[in-house]
mmCIF file of C-alpha atoms in Angstrom:
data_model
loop_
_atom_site.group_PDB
_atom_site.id
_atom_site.type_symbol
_atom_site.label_atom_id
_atom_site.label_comp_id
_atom_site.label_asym_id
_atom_site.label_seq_id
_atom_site.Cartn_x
_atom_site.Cartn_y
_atom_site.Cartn_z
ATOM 1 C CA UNK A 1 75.034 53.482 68.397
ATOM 2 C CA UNK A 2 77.587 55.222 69.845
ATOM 3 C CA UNK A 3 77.687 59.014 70.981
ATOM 4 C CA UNK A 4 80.441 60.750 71.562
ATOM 5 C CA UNK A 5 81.244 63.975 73.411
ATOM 6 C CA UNK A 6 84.054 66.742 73.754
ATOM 7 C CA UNK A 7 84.690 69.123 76.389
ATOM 8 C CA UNK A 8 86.986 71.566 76.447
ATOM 9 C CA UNK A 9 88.207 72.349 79.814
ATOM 10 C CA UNK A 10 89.345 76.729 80.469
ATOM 11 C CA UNK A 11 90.449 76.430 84.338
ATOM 12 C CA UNK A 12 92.450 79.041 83.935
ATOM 13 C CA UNK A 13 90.001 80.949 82.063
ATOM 14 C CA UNK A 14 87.411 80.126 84.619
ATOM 15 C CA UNK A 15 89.614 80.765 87.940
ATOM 16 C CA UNK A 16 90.768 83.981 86.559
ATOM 17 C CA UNK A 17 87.265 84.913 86.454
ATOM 18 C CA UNK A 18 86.025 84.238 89.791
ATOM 19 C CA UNK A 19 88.949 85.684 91.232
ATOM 20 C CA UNK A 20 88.104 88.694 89.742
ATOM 21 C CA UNK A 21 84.643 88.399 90.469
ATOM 22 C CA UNK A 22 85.859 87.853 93.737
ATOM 23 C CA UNK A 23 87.550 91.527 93.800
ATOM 24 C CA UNK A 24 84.893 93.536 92.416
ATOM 25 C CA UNK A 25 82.667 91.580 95.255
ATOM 26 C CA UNK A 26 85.161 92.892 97.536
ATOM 27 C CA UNK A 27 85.113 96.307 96.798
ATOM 28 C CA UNK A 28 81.207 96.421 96.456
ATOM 29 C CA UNK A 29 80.810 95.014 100.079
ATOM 30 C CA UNK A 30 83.718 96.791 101.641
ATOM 31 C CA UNK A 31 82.123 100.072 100.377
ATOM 32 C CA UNK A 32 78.685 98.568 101.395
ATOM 33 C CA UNK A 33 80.117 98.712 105.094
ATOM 34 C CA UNK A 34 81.929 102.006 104.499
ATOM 35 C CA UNK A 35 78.573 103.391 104.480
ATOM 36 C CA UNK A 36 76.953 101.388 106.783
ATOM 37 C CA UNK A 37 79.292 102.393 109.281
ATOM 38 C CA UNK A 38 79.477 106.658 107.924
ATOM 39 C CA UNK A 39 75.602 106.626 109.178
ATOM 40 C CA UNK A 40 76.840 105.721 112.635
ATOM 41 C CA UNK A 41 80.400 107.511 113.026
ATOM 42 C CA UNK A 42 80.528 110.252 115.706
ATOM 43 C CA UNK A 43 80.005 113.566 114.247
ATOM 44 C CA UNK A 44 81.491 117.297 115.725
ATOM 45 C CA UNK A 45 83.312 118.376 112.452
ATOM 46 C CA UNK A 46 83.028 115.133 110.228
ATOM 47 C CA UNK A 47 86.670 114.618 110.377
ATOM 48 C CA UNK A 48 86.442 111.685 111.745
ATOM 49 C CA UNK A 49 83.300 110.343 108.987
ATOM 50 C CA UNK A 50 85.703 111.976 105.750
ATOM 51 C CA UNK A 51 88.755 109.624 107.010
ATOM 52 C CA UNK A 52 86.647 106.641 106.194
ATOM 53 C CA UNK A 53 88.387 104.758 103.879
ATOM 54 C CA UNK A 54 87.197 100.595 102.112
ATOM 55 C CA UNK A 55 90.433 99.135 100.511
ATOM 56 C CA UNK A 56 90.924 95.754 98.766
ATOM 57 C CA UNK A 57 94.274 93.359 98.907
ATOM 58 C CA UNK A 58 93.501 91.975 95.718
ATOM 59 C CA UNK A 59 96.377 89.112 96.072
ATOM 60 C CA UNK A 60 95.492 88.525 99.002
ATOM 61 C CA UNK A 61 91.639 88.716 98.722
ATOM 62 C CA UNK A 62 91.003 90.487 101.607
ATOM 63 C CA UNK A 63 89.335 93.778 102.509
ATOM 64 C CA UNK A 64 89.344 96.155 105.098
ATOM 65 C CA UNK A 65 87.026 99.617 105.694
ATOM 66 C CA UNK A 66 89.216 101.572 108.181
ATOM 67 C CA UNK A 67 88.768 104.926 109.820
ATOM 68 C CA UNK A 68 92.805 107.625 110.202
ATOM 69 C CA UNK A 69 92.317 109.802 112.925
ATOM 70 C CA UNK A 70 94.486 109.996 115.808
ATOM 71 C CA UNK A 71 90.853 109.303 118.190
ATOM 72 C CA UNK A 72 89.478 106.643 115.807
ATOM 73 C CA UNK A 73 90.086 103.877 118.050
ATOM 74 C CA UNK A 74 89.043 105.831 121.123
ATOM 75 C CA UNK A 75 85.805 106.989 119.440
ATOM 76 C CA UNK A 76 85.281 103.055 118.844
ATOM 77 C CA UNK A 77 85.878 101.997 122.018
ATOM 78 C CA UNK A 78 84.678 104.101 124.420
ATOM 79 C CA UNK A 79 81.278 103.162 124.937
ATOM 80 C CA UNK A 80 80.284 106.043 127.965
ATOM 81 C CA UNK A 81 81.239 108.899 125.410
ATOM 82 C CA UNK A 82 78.219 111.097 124.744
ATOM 83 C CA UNK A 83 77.133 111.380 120.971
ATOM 84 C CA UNK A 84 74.357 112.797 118.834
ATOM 85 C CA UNK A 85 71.429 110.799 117.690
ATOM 86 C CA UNK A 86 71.955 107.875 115.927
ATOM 87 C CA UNK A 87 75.502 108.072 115.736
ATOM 88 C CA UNK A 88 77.538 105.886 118.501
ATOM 89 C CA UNK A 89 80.779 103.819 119.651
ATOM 90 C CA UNK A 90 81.482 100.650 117.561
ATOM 91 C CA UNK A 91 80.325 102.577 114.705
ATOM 92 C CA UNK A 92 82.753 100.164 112.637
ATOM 93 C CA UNK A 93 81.627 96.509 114.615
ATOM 94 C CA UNK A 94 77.976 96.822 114.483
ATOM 95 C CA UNK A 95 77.936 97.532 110.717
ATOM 96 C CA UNK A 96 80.440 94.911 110.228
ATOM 97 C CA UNK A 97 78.184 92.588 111.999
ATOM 98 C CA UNK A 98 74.851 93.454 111.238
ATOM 99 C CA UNK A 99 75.788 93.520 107.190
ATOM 100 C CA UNK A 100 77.613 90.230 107.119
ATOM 101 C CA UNK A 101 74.671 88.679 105.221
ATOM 102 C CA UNK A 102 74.425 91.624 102.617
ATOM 103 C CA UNK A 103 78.427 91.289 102.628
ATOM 104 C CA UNK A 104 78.010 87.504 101.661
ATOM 105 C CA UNK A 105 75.115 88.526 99.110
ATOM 106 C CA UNK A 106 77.331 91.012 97.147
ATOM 107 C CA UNK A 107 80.289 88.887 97.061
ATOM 108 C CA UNK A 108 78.104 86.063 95.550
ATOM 109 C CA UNK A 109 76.406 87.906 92.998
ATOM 110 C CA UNK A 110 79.370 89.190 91.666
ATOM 111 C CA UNK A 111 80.986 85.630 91.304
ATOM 112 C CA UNK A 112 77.751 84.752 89.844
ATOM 113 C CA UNK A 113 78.099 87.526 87.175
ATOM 114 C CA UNK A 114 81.878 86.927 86.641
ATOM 115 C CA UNK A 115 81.407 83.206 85.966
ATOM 116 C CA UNK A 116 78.220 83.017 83.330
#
């Protein structure tokens, strides 16, 4: 007896799909740290917390969560500044850090999604 089979191979279908999975995964997780990293950012005004932007590079497939203020960096860095409770220096690192699981999570379940 024979049996026979036929597959019909979409790779482009199917790449097209995780690579946009891919982007929505990035902008989920890149606005997971965004806010993350708002709970932490030095407050006097909120300036500094409103010029918290996530942005996505979808050619490239990269992502970035950024903060515009002319003391951004400073604020980072300077770990003998003085702030309020709660909020502190690497405001951006630690949340980057401590979320790279969740990052990894989101990411994931949204190439899952993409590709059933």
């Amino acid at each position: 007896m024979t049996q026979r089979a036929r597959l019909t191979w979409n790779g482009a279908a199917v790449a097209a799909a995780a690579r946009a999975g891919a982007v929505q995964g990035l902008h989920l997780s890149s606005e997971h740290v965004l806010q993350a990293s708002r709970a932490r950012v030095p407050i006097e005004e909120g300036t500094l917390e409103r010029s918290g932007t996530a942005t996505v590079d979808e050619q490239q497939l990269t992502a970035a969560v950024a903060y515009d203020t002319p003391y951004a960096v400073r604020q980072h860095e300077e770990m003998d500044y003085q702030h309020d409770a709660g909020r502190t220096a690497k405001y951006l690192e630690r949340p980057m850090n401590e979320e790279a699981a969740a990052v990894a999570r989101i990411v994931a379940a949204q190439l899952r999604r993409a590709l059933r």
